[in-house]
PDB file of C-alpha atoms and ligand atoms in Angstrom:
ATOM      1  CA  MET A 145     -40.654 -48.063  15.928  1.00  0.00           C
ATOM      2  CA  GLN A 146     -37.293 -47.658  17.562  1.00  0.00           C
ATOM      3  CA  THR A 147     -35.702 -44.310  16.941  1.00  0.00           C
ATOM      4  CA  ARG A 148     -32.249 -42.952  17.811  1.00  0.00           C
ATOM      5  CA  SER A 149     -31.096 -39.454  17.757  1.00  0.00           C
ATOM      6  CA  ARG A 150     -28.272 -38.638  15.347  1.00  0.00           C
ATOM      7  CA  ALA A 151     -26.132 -35.642  14.717  1.00  0.00           C
ATOM      8  CA  PRO A 152     -27.808 -33.570  11.937  1.00  0.00           C
ATOM      9  CA  LEU A 153     -26.613 -34.625   8.512  1.00  0.00           C
ATOM     10  CA  HIS A 154     -25.627 -31.967   6.018  1.00  0.00           C
ATOM     11  CA  ILE A 155     -27.791 -32.446   2.985  1.00  0.00           C
ATOM     12  CA  VAL A 156     -27.317 -30.082   0.094  1.00  0.00           C
ATOM     13  CA  HIS A 157     -30.721 -29.159  -1.395  1.00  0.00           C
ATOM     14  CA  PRO A 158     -30.148 -28.197  -5.009  1.00  0.00           C
ATOM     15  CA  GLN A 159     -31.753 -24.998  -6.251  1.00  0.00           C
ATOM     16  CA  ALA A 160     -34.360 -24.816  -8.996  1.00  0.00           C
ATOM     17  CA  GLY A 161     -32.766 -23.855 -12.310  1.00  0.00           C
ATOM     18  CA  SER A 162     -29.420 -25.516 -11.501  1.00  0.00           C
ATOM     19  CA  SER A 163     -28.403 -28.608 -13.383  1.00  0.00           C
ATOM     20  CA  ASP A 164     -29.333 -30.564 -10.245  1.00  0.00           C
ATOM     21  CA  GLU A 165     -32.846 -29.409  -9.918  1.00  0.00           C
ATOM     22  CA  ALA A 166     -34.855 -30.774  -7.015  1.00  0.00           C
ATOM     23  CA  LEU A 167     -38.145 -31.673  -8.727  1.00  0.00           C
ATOM     24  CA  VAL A 168     -39.723 -33.429  -5.727  1.00  0.00           C
ATOM     25  CA  ALA A 169     -38.786 -32.256  -2.266  1.00  0.00           C
ATOM     26  CA  VAL A 170     -39.886 -34.009   0.895  1.00  0.00           C
ATOM     27  CA  GLN A 171     -39.424 -32.088   4.182  1.00  0.00           C
ATOM     28  CA  GLY A 172     -40.024 -33.182   7.739  1.00  0.00           C
ATOM     29  CA  PHE A 173     -42.374 -35.924   6.549  1.00  0.00           C
ATOM     30  CA  HIS A 174     -43.941 -38.478   8.901  1.00  0.00           C
ATOM     31  CA  VAL A 175     -46.285 -41.354   8.106  1.00  0.00           C
ATOM     32  CA  TRP A 176     -48.320 -43.481  10.485  1.00  0.00           C
ATOM     33  CA  PHE A 177     -50.501 -46.503   9.655  1.00  0.00           C
ATOM     34  CA  HIS A 178     -52.936 -46.353  12.613  1.00  0.00           C
ATOM     35  CA  LYS A 179     -50.509 -45.918  15.486  1.00  0.00           C
ATOM     36  CA  HIS A 180     -47.464 -47.386  13.720  1.00  0.00           C
ATOM     37  CA  HIS A 181     -45.029 -44.608  13.059  1.00  0.00           C
ATOM     38  CA  VAL A 182     -43.454 -45.776   9.826  1.00  0.00           C
ATOM     39  CA  LEU A 183     -41.660 -42.676   8.415  1.00  0.00           C
ATOM     40  CA  ASN A 184     -40.028 -40.390  10.941  1.00  0.00           C
ATOM     41  CA  ASP A 185     -39.066 -36.870   9.988  1.00  0.00           C
ATOM     42  CA  VAL A 186     -37.909 -37.724   6.404  1.00  0.00           C
ATOM     43  CA  SER A 187     -36.305 -34.926   4.425  1.00  0.00           C
ATOM     44  CA  VAL A 188     -35.072 -35.860   0.959  1.00  0.00           C
ATOM     45  CA  THR A 189     -34.849 -34.317  -2.544  1.00  0.00           C
ATOM     46  CA  PHE A 190     -35.348 -36.093  -5.822  1.00  0.00           C
ATOM     47  CA  LEU A 191     -33.450 -34.675  -8.767  1.00  0.00           C
ATOM     48  CA  ARG A 192     -34.840 -33.980 -12.227  1.00  0.00           C
ATOM     49  CA  ASN A 193     -33.702 -36.278 -15.050  1.00  0.00           C
ATOM     50  CA  ARG A 194     -31.846 -38.493 -12.673  1.00  0.00           C
ATOM     51  CA  ILE A 195     -32.242 -42.039 -11.387  1.00  0.00           C
ATOM     52  CA  ASN A 196     -32.884 -41.458  -7.673  1.00  0.00           C
ATOM     53  CA  CYS A 197     -32.525 -44.825  -5.885  1.00  0.00           C
ATOM     54  CA  ILE A 198     -34.085 -45.506  -2.526  1.00  0.00           C
ATOM     55  CA  ILE A 199     -32.231 -48.300  -0.773  1.00  0.00           C
ATOM     56  CA  GLY A 200     -32.621 -49.843   2.701  1.00  0.00           C
ATOM     57  CA  PRO A 201     -33.461 -53.032   4.597  1.00  0.00           C
ATOM     58  CA  SER A 202     -36.832 -54.727   4.407  1.00  0.00           C
ATOM     59  CA  GLY A 203     -39.381 -52.821   6.446  1.00  0.00           C
ATOM     60  CA  SER A 204     -37.432 -49.569   6.452  1.00  0.00           C
ATOM     61  CA  GLY A 205     -40.240 -47.645   4.778  1.00  0.00           C
ATOM     62  CA  LYS A 206     -39.056 -47.526   1.132  1.00  0.00           C
ATOM     63  CA  SER A 207     -42.489 -48.440  -0.325  1.00  0.00           C
ATOM     64  CA  THR A 208     -44.252 -46.173   2.075  1.00  0.00           C
ATOM     65  CA  LEU A 209     -42.096 -43.289   0.981  1.00  0.00           C
ATOM     66  CA  ILE A 210     -42.390 -43.838  -2.812  1.00  0.00           C
ATOM     67  CA  ARG A 211     -46.123 -44.470  -2.494  1.00  0.00           C
ATOM     68  CA  SER A 212     -46.461 -41.199  -0.533  1.00  0.00           C
ATOM     69  CA  LEU A 213     -45.161 -39.235  -3.592  1.00  0.00           C
ATOM     70  CA  ASN A 214     -48.250 -39.751  -5.696  1.00  0.00           C
ATOM     71  CA  ARG A 215     -50.630 -40.141  -2.780  1.00  0.00           C
ATOM     72  CA  ILE A 216     -51.394 -43.765  -3.346  1.00  0.00           C
ATOM     73  CA  ASN A 217     -51.175 -44.242   0.390  1.00  0.00           C
ATOM     74  CA  ASP A 218     -54.280 -42.060   0.774  1.00  0.00           C
ATOM     75  CA  ASP A 219     -56.315 -45.184  -0.039  1.00  0.00           C
ATOM     76  CA  VAL A 220     -54.725 -47.322   2.642  1.00  0.00           C
ATOM     77  CA  ASP A 221     -56.657 -47.799   5.845  1.00  0.00           C
ATOM     78  CA  GLY A 222     -55.177 -45.959   8.832  1.00  0.00           C
ATOM     79  CA  PHE A 223     -52.792 -43.769   6.767  1.00  0.00           C
ATOM     80  CA  VAL A 224     -51.927 -40.425   8.392  1.00  0.00           C
ATOM     81  CA  CYS A 225     -49.154 -38.110   7.330  1.00  0.00           C
ATOM     82  CA  ARG A 226     -47.599 -34.809   8.425  1.00  0.00           C
ATOM     83  CA  GLY A 227     -45.009 -32.678   6.873  1.00  0.00           C
ATOM     84  CA  SER A 228     -44.378 -31.452   3.320  1.00  0.00           C
ATOM     85  CA  VAL A 229     -44.029 -33.065  -0.172  1.00  0.00           C
ATOM     86  CA  ARG A 230     -43.517 -30.517  -2.843  1.00  0.00           C
ATOM     87  CA  PHE A 231     -43.617 -31.152  -6.636  1.00  0.00           C
ATOM     88  CA  HIS A 232     -42.597 -28.225  -8.760  1.00  0.00           C
ATOM     89  CA  ASP A 233     -42.678 -26.339  -5.506  1.00  0.00           C
ATOM     90  CA  GLU A 234     -46.374 -27.095  -5.012  1.00  0.00           C
ATOM     91  CA  GLU A 235     -47.546 -28.873  -1.957  1.00  0.00           C
ATOM     92  CA  ILE A 236     -49.025 -32.196  -3.042  1.00  0.00           C
ATOM     93  CA  TYR A 237     -50.869 -32.771   0.245  1.00  0.00           C
ATOM     94  CA  ALA A 238     -52.675 -29.457  -0.066  1.00  0.00           C
ATOM     95  CA  GLN A 239     -56.488 -29.777   0.009  1.00  0.00           C
ATOM     96  CA  THR A 240     -56.732 -28.243  -3.407  1.00  0.00           C
ATOM     97  CA  THR A 241     -54.514 -30.853  -5.090  1.00  0.00           C
ATOM     98  CA  ASP A 242     -56.266 -32.730  -7.889  1.00  0.00           C
ATOM     99  CA  VAL A 243     -55.021 -36.198  -6.985  1.00  0.00           C
ATOM    100  CA  THR A 244     -56.018 -37.831 -10.266  1.00  0.00           C
ATOM    101  CA  ARG A 245     -54.024 -35.254 -12.124  1.00  0.00           C
ATOM    102  CA  LEU A 246     -51.136 -35.675  -9.737  1.00  0.00           C
ATOM    103  CA  ARG A 247     -51.051 -39.400 -10.556  1.00  0.00           C
ATOM    104  CA  THR A 248     -50.861 -38.685 -14.251  1.00  0.00           C
ATOM    105  CA  ARG A 249     -47.832 -36.483 -13.695  1.00  0.00           C
ATOM    106  CA  ILE A 250     -46.196 -38.869 -11.255  1.00  0.00           C
ATOM    107  CA  GLY A 251     -46.825 -42.392 -12.683  1.00  0.00           C
ATOM    108  CA  MET A 252     -45.981 -45.679 -10.960  1.00  0.00           C
ATOM    109  CA  VAL A 253     -44.792 -49.165 -11.846  1.00  0.00           C
ATOM    110  CA  PHE A 254     -45.208 -51.805  -9.162  1.00  0.00           C
ATOM    111  CA  GLN A 255     -43.131 -54.793  -8.012  1.00  0.00           C
ATOM    112  CA  LYS A 256     -45.199 -57.339  -9.846  1.00  0.00           C
ATOM    113  CA  PRO A 257     -46.523 -56.549 -13.310  1.00  0.00           C
ATOM    114  CA  CYS A 258     -50.028 -55.220 -13.040  1.00  0.00           C
ATOM    115  CA  ILE A 259     -51.632 -56.423 -16.337  1.00  0.00           C
ATOM    116  CA  PHE A 260     -55.281 -55.878 -17.314  1.00  0.00           C
ATOM    117  CA  PRO A 261     -57.212 -58.865 -18.748  1.00  0.00           C
ATOM    118  CA  THR A 262     -57.230 -57.385 -22.184  1.00  0.00           C
ATOM    119  CA  SER A 263     -55.066 -57.078 -25.267  1.00  0.00           C
ATOM    120  CA  ILE A 264     -51.452 -55.837 -25.454  1.00  0.00           C
ATOM    121  CA  SER A 265     -52.457 -52.649 -27.270  1.00  0.00           C
ATOM    122  CA  ALA A 266     -55.442 -52.002 -24.918  1.00  0.00           C
ATOM    123  CA  ASN A 267     -53.047 -52.256 -21.986  1.00  0.00           C
ATOM    124  CA  VAL A 268     -50.761 -49.583 -23.455  1.00  0.00           C
ATOM    125  CA  LEU A 269     -53.736 -47.250 -23.969  1.00  0.00           C
ATOM    126  CA  PHE A 270     -55.500 -48.042 -20.657  1.00  0.00           C
ATOM    127  CA  GLY A 271     -54.325 -45.106 -18.523  1.00  0.00           C
ATOM    128  CA  ALA A 272     -53.881 -42.613 -21.357  1.00  0.00           C
ATOM    129  CA  ARG A 273     -57.547 -43.040 -22.468  1.00  0.00           C
ATOM    130  CA  HIS A 274     -58.591 -41.902 -18.989  1.00  0.00           C
ATOM    131  CA  VAL A 275     -56.694 -38.622 -19.134  1.00  0.00           C
ATOM    132  CA  ARG A 276     -57.189 -37.537 -22.735  1.00  0.00           C
ATOM    133  CA  ALA A 277     -59.163 -38.350 -25.849  1.00  0.00           C
ATOM    134  CA  ILE A 278     -57.038 -40.323 -28.279  1.00  0.00           C
ATOM    135  CA  PRO A 279     -58.588 -40.329 -31.780  1.00  0.00           C
ATOM    136  CA  ALA A 280     -58.884 -43.893 -33.203  1.00  0.00           C
ATOM    137  CA  GLY A 281     -56.561 -43.002 -36.067  1.00  0.00           C
ATOM    138  CA  GLN A 282     -53.770 -42.108 -33.579  1.00  0.00           C
ATOM    139  CA  GLN A 283     -54.025 -45.074 -31.199  1.00  0.00           C
ATOM    140  CA  LEU A 284     -51.785 -47.466 -33.113  1.00  0.00           C
ATOM    141  CA  GLU A 285     -49.171 -44.758 -33.457  1.00  0.00           C
ATOM    142  CA  LEU A 286     -49.218 -44.221 -29.796  1.00  0.00           C
ATOM    143  CA  VAL A 287     -49.062 -47.916 -29.072  1.00  0.00           C
ATOM    144  CA  GLU A 288     -46.040 -48.264 -31.363  1.00  0.00           C
ATOM    145  CA  GLU A 289     -44.265 -45.317 -29.929  1.00  0.00           C
ATOM    146  CA  LYS A 290     -44.547 -46.471 -26.353  1.00  0.00           C
ATOM    147  CA  LEU A 291     -43.752 -50.108 -27.107  1.00  0.00           C
ATOM    148  CA  ARG A 292     -40.595 -48.916 -28.972  1.00  0.00           C
ATOM    149  CA  ALA A 293     -39.660 -46.788 -25.993  1.00  0.00           C
ATOM    150  CA  VAL A 294     -39.560 -49.888 -23.801  1.00  0.00           C
ATOM    151  CA  SER A 295     -37.955 -52.029 -26.548  1.00  0.00           C
ATOM    152  CA  LEU A 296     -40.973 -54.302 -26.796  1.00  0.00           C
ATOM    153  CA  TRP A 297     -42.181 -53.384 -30.303  1.00  0.00           C
ATOM    154  CA  GLN A 298     -40.063 -55.920 -32.213  1.00  0.00           C
ATOM    155  CA  GLU A 299     -41.270 -58.700 -29.966  1.00  0.00           C
ATOM    156  CA  VAL A 300     -44.993 -57.934 -30.078  1.00  0.00           C
ATOM    157  CA  GLN A 301     -45.787 -55.990 -33.245  1.00  0.00           C
ATOM    158  CA  HIS A 302     -47.551 -58.927 -34.810  1.00  0.00           C
ATOM    159  CA  ARG A 303     -49.644 -59.802 -31.788  1.00  0.00           C
ATOM    160  CA  LEU A 304     -51.027 -56.579 -30.501  1.00  0.00           C
ATOM    161  CA  ASP A 305     -54.557 -57.957 -30.219  1.00  0.00           C
ATOM    162  CA  GLU A 306     -53.471 -60.986 -28.203  1.00  0.00           C
ATOM    163  CA  PRO A 307     -54.057 -61.080 -24.465  1.00  0.00           C
ATOM    164  CA  ALA A 308     -51.361 -59.318 -22.538  1.00  0.00           C
ATOM    165  CA  ILE A 309     -51.305 -62.134 -20.065  1.00  0.00           C
ATOM    166  CA  SER A 310     -49.678 -64.291 -22.750  1.00  0.00           C
ATOM    167  CA  LEU A 311     -46.466 -62.247 -22.445  1.00  0.00           C
ATOM    168  CA  SER A 312     -43.509 -63.398 -20.241  1.00  0.00           C
ATOM    169  CA  ILE A 313     -43.204 -61.697 -16.853  1.00  0.00           C
ATOM    170  CA  GLY A 314     -40.317 -59.549 -18.180  1.00  0.00           C
ATOM    171  CA  GLN A 315     -42.334 -58.525 -21.195  1.00  0.00           C
ATOM    172  CA  GLN A 316     -45.321 -57.783 -18.907  1.00  0.00           C
ATOM    173  CA  GLN A 317     -43.204 -55.439 -16.782  1.00  0.00           C
ATOM    174  CA  ARG A 318     -41.970 -53.608 -19.880  1.00  0.00           C
ATOM    175  CA  LEU A 319     -45.637 -53.367 -21.015  1.00  0.00           C
ATOM    176  CA  CYS A 320     -46.540 -51.762 -17.669  1.00  0.00           C
ATOM    177  CA  LEU A 321     -43.779 -49.280 -18.182  1.00  0.00           C
ATOM    178  CA  ALA A 322     -45.125 -48.507 -21.716  1.00  0.00           C
ATOM    179  CA  ARG A 323     -48.565 -47.959 -20.150  1.00  0.00           C
ATOM    180  CA  THR A 324     -47.153 -45.563 -17.610  1.00  0.00           C
ATOM    181  CA  LEU A 325     -45.191 -43.703 -20.359  1.00  0.00           C
ATOM    182  CA  ALA A 326     -48.370 -43.401 -22.471  1.00  0.00           C
ATOM    183  CA  VAL A 327     -49.885 -41.193 -19.808  1.00  0.00           C
ATOM    184  CA  GLU A 328     -46.955 -38.865 -20.340  1.00  0.00           C
ATOM    185  CA  PRO A 329     -45.868 -38.340 -16.728  1.00  0.00           C
ATOM    186  CA  GLU A 330     -42.891 -36.274 -15.643  1.00  0.00           C
ATOM    187  CA  VAL A 331     -41.867 -38.571 -12.820  1.00  0.00           C
ATOM    188  CA  ILE A 332     -41.845 -42.451 -12.829  1.00  0.00           C
ATOM    189  CA  LEU A 333     -41.909 -44.185  -9.518  1.00  0.00           C
ATOM    190  CA  LEU A 334     -40.705 -47.841  -9.599  1.00  0.00           C
ATOM    191  CA  ASP A 335     -41.005 -50.026  -6.513  1.00  0.00           C
ATOM    192  CA  GLU A 336     -38.544 -52.996  -7.040  1.00  0.00           C
ATOM    193  CA  PRO A 337     -39.762 -53.428 -10.601  1.00  0.00           C
ATOM    194  CA  THR A 338     -37.178 -56.167 -11.440  1.00  0.00           C
ATOM    195  CA  SER A 339     -37.403 -58.283  -8.290  1.00  0.00           C
ATOM    196  CA  SER A 340     -39.425 -60.974 -10.092  1.00  0.00           C
ATOM    197  CA  LEU A 341     -37.424 -60.850 -13.259  1.00  0.00           C
ATOM    198  CA  ASP A 342     -34.571 -62.915 -14.529  1.00  0.00           C
ATOM    199  CA  PRO A 343     -31.125 -61.276 -15.029  1.00  0.00           C
ATOM    200  CA  VAL A 344     -31.681 -60.653 -18.766  1.00  0.00           C
ATOM    201  CA  SER A 345     -35.041 -58.971 -18.312  1.00  0.00           C
ATOM    202  CA  THR A 346     -33.550 -57.066 -15.321  1.00  0.00           C
ATOM    203  CA  ARG A 347     -30.808 -55.678 -17.456  1.00  0.00           C
ATOM    204  CA  ALA A 348     -33.295 -54.733 -20.213  1.00  0.00           C
ATOM    205  CA  ILE A 349     -35.246 -52.649 -17.707  1.00  0.00           C
ATOM    206  CA  GLU A 350     -32.101 -51.096 -16.383  1.00  0.00           C
ATOM    207  CA  GLU A 351     -30.893 -50.076 -19.884  1.00  0.00           C
ATOM    208  CA  LEU A 352     -34.363 -48.617 -20.506  1.00  0.00           C
ATOM    209  CA  LEU A 353     -34.247 -46.483 -17.342  1.00  0.00           C
ATOM    210  CA  LEU A 354     -30.768 -45.217 -18.235  1.00  0.00           C
ATOM    211  CA  ASP A 355     -32.197 -44.197 -21.514  1.00  0.00           C
ATOM    212  CA  LEU A 356     -35.481 -42.771 -20.208  1.00  0.00           C
ATOM    213  CA  LYS A 357     -33.932 -40.507 -17.558  1.00  0.00           C
ATOM    214  CA  GLN A 358     -33.131 -38.052 -20.359  1.00  0.00           C
ATOM    215  CA  ASN A 359     -36.888 -37.302 -20.520  1.00  0.00           C
ATOM    216  CA  TYR A 360     -38.119 -38.399 -17.166  1.00  0.00           C
ATOM    217  CA  THR A 361     -37.268 -38.169 -13.500  1.00  0.00           C
ATOM    218  CA  ILE A 362     -36.891 -41.667 -12.133  1.00  0.00           C
ATOM    219  CA  ILE A 363     -37.466 -42.643  -8.469  1.00  0.00           C
ATOM    220  CA  PHE A 364     -36.524 -46.235  -8.014  1.00  0.00           C
ATOM    221  CA  VAL A 365     -36.689 -48.555  -4.955  1.00  0.00           C
ATOM    222  CA  THR A 366     -34.324 -51.497  -4.899  1.00  0.00           C
ATOM    223  CA  HIS A 367     -33.045 -53.980  -2.472  1.00  0.00           C
ATOM    224  CA  ASP A 368     -30.144 -54.772  -4.708  1.00  0.00           C
ATOM    225  CA  ILE A 369     -27.014 -52.835  -3.895  1.00  0.00           C
ATOM    226  CA  LEU A 370     -25.308 -53.936  -7.162  1.00  0.00           C
ATOM    227  CA  GLN A 371     -28.314 -52.702  -9.113  1.00  0.00           C
ATOM    228  CA  ALA A 372     -28.129 -49.387  -7.339  1.00  0.00           C
ATOM    229  CA  LYS A 373     -24.406 -49.232  -8.195  1.00  0.00           C
ATOM    230  CA  ARG A 374     -25.213 -49.920 -11.884  1.00  0.00           C
ATOM    231  CA  ILE A 375     -27.968 -47.426 -12.436  1.00  0.00           C
ATOM    232  CA  ALA A 376     -28.378 -44.785  -9.703  1.00  0.00           C
ATOM    233  CA  ASP A 377     -27.236 -41.212  -9.954  1.00  0.00           C
ATOM    234  CA  GLN A 378     -28.446 -40.400  -6.451  1.00  0.00           C
ATOM    235  CA  LEU A 379     -28.783 -42.705  -3.481  1.00  0.00           C
ATOM    236  CA  ILE A 380     -31.114 -42.339  -0.611  1.00  0.00           C
ATOM    237  CA  PHE A 381     -30.429 -44.728   2.294  1.00  0.00           C
ATOM    238  CA  LEU A 382     -33.449 -45.264   4.414  1.00  0.00           C
ATOM    239  CA  CYS A 383     -33.382 -47.335   7.648  1.00  0.00           C
ATOM    240  CA  ASN A 384     -35.970 -47.753  10.327  1.00  0.00           C
ATOM    241  CA  GLY A 385     -38.151 -45.025   8.830  1.00  0.00           C
ATOM    242  CA  GLN A 386     -35.434 -42.396   8.715  1.00  0.00           C
ATOM    243  CA  VAL A 387     -33.222 -41.114   5.987  1.00  0.00           C
ATOM    244  CA  ILE A 388     -29.681 -41.980   7.156  1.00  0.00           C
ATOM    245  CA  GLU A 389     -27.861 -40.414   4.197  1.00  0.00           C
ATOM    246  CA  GLN A 390     -28.511 -39.007   0.712  1.00  0.00           C
ATOM    247  CA  GLY A 391     -25.985 -38.078  -1.944  1.00  0.00           C
ATOM    248  CA  GLU A 392     -24.385 -38.845  -5.260  1.00  0.00           C
ATOM    249  CA  LYS A 393     -23.862 -42.552  -5.815  1.00  0.00           C
ATOM    250  CA  GLU A 394     -20.116 -42.251  -6.332  1.00  0.00           C
ATOM    251  CA  THR A 395     -19.703 -40.220  -3.201  1.00  0.00           C
ATOM    252  CA  LEU A 396     -21.688 -42.579  -1.067  1.00  0.00           C
ATOM    253  CA  PHE A 397     -19.902 -45.639  -2.343  1.00  0.00           C
ATOM    254  CA  ARG A 398     -16.521 -44.047  -1.998  1.00  0.00           C
ATOM    255  CA  ALA A 399     -16.929 -42.077   1.218  1.00  0.00           C
ATOM    256  CA  ALA A 400     -20.245 -42.256   2.925  1.00  0.00           C
ATOM    257  CA  GLN A 401     -20.434 -40.111   6.027  1.00  0.00           C
ATOM    258  CA  ARG A 402     -22.374 -42.580   8.200  1.00  0.00           C
ATOM    259  CA  PRO A 403     -21.023 -45.878   9.408  1.00  0.00           C
ATOM    260  CA  GLU A 404     -24.464 -47.384   8.929  1.00  0.00           C
ATOM    261  CA  THR A 405     -24.447 -46.399   5.235  1.00  0.00           C
ATOM    262  CA  ARG A 406     -20.941 -47.833   4.786  1.00  0.00           C
ATOM    263  CA  SER A 407     -21.859 -51.164   6.329  1.00  0.00           C
ATOM    264  CA  TYR A 408     -25.035 -51.366   4.359  1.00  0.00           C
ATOM    265  CA  LEU A 409     -23.404 -50.598   1.057  1.00  0.00           C
ATOM    266  CA  ASN A 410     -20.498 -52.978   1.742  1.00  0.00           C
ATOM    267  CA  GLU A 411     -22.295 -55.852   3.401  1.00  0.00           C
ATOM    268  CA  GLU A 412     -26.056 -55.141   3.148  1.00  0.00           C
ATOM    269  CA  TYR A 413     -26.018 -55.084   6.952  1.00  0.00           C
ATOM    270  CA  CYS A 414     -27.436 -52.396   9.027  1.00  0.00           C
ATOM    271  CA  ASP A 415     -27.941 -52.106  12.830  1.00  0.00           C
ATOM    272  CA  CYS A 416     -29.728 -48.774  12.826  1.00  0.00           C
TER     273      CYS A 416
HETATM  274  N1  ATP B  28     -50.915 -50.755   5.086  1.00  0.00           N
HETATM  275  C1  ATP B  28     -50.116 -50.904   6.119  1.00  0.00           C
HETATM  276  N2  ATP B  28     -50.661 -51.047   7.376  1.00  0.00           N
HETATM  277  C2  ATP B  28     -49.854 -51.125   8.455  1.00  0.00           C
HETATM  278  N3  ATP B  28     -48.548 -51.119   8.422  1.00  0.00           N
HETATM  279  C3  ATP B  28     -47.909 -51.065   7.211  1.00  0.00           C
HETATM  280  C4  ATP B  28     -48.696 -50.892   6.017  1.00  0.00           C
HETATM  281  N4  ATP B  28     -47.861 -50.795   4.969  1.00  0.00           N
HETATM  282  C5  ATP B  28     -46.595 -50.910   5.584  1.00  0.00           C
HETATM  283  N5  ATP B  28     -46.695 -51.041   6.861  1.00  0.00           N
HETATM  284  C6  ATP B  28     -45.495 -51.072   7.784  1.00  0.00           C
HETATM  285  O1  ATP B  28     -44.678 -50.060   7.515  1.00  0.00           O
HETATM  286  C7  ATP B  28     -43.348 -50.455   7.686  1.00  0.00           C
HETATM  287  C8  ATP B  28     -42.575 -50.087   6.373  1.00  0.00           C
HETATM  288  O2  ATP B  28     -43.122 -50.933   5.350  1.00  0.00           O
HETATM  289  P1  ATP B  28     -42.668 -50.667   3.788  1.00  0.00           P
HETATM  290  O3  ATP B  28     -43.461 -51.610   3.019  1.00  0.00           O
HETATM  291  O4  ATP B  28     -42.701 -49.282   3.493  1.00  0.00           O
HETATM  292  O5  ATP B  28     -41.153 -51.191   3.922  1.00  0.00           O
HETATM  293  P2  ATP B  28     -40.114 -51.497   2.749  1.00  0.00           P
HETATM  294  O6  ATP B  28     -38.873 -50.836   3.057  1.00  0.00           O
HETATM  295  O7  ATP B  28     -40.768 -51.236   1.429  1.00  0.00           O
HETATM  296  O8  ATP B  28     -39.928 -53.083   2.938  1.00  0.00           O
HETATM  297  P3  ATP B  28     -39.618 -54.239   1.774  1.00  0.00           P
HETATM  298  O9  ATP B  28     -38.214 -54.015   1.340  1.00  0.00           O
HETATM  299  O10 ATP B  28     -39.835 -55.464   2.491  1.00  0.00           O
HETATM  300  O11 ATP B  28     -40.522 -53.981   0.602  1.00  0.00           O
HETATM  301  C9  ATP B  28     -43.315 -51.956   7.951  1.00  0.00           C
HETATM  302  O12 ATP B  28     -43.168 -52.116   9.323  1.00  0.00           O
HETATM  303  C10 ATP B  28     -44.685 -52.360   7.478  1.00  0.00           C
HETATM  304  O13 ATP B  28     -45.188 -53.455   8.219  1.00  0.00           O
HETATM  305 MG1   MG B  29     -41.308 -52.353  -0.209  1.00  0.00          MG
END
């Protein structure tokens, strides 16, 4: 990977307890896949109860970064990392970390809906059943609560036992979000969750995230600058495996410090 030296960028790291609390803090983080150096000295903070949007060109390392936050990359052949990722001020790459528990606290929704070949209700309960016992008498209540949270209840309440695969792609993606919520995470990672959706389904997911951020911390990868403009609180601009700039959305759109950020936000072009 090509790297260039840049003048150090002043990034304000919010303090715990302030209204802008850094829930997840990445510091001096590097990733290699075999010998390919994919993330290079990444330092970034993700704020509690905010939509933290990671943007950047294809191949810049967005998925690698988001997948490092709940250690999904651990399962990828050749993955090596160095540096620090702290969640609630605890090092997630510590040897003592219970990775299964970590993934219940930091849930993930992927680019394409990941539906299990079972019913709609069983899909909602799938992950939650693995982390806690849900008495039979409470299962329908949980299914309803989570389907309501993703605005899917009205559409599917009379067909909960039907195969989930019968849903439209947009409905499937909302079902995936419901399944993630049923595990009761604190952080939701979403890697381009609307890229295969039509504009109406995309807006439905965006509206949901704007609502959900009151109770969850959202870390969202998107290619779509206009989408970032619509929903982000915080922007992280990643290019060529490095964080070029991080800050409040309004500030970056109005007055980004880096010329690379300005050209990317204005023209989706970046020569970094
Ligand atoms: N499992 C892997 N093995 C080897 N290289 C990988 C692996 N996963 C990603 N990479 C490489 O890491 C770099 C960053 O990839 P990543 O998927 O994180 O980028 P991205 O910003 O998410 O791109 P896109 O916008 O296209 O999804 C790319 O050069 C990619 O080829
Ligand atoms: Mg990606």
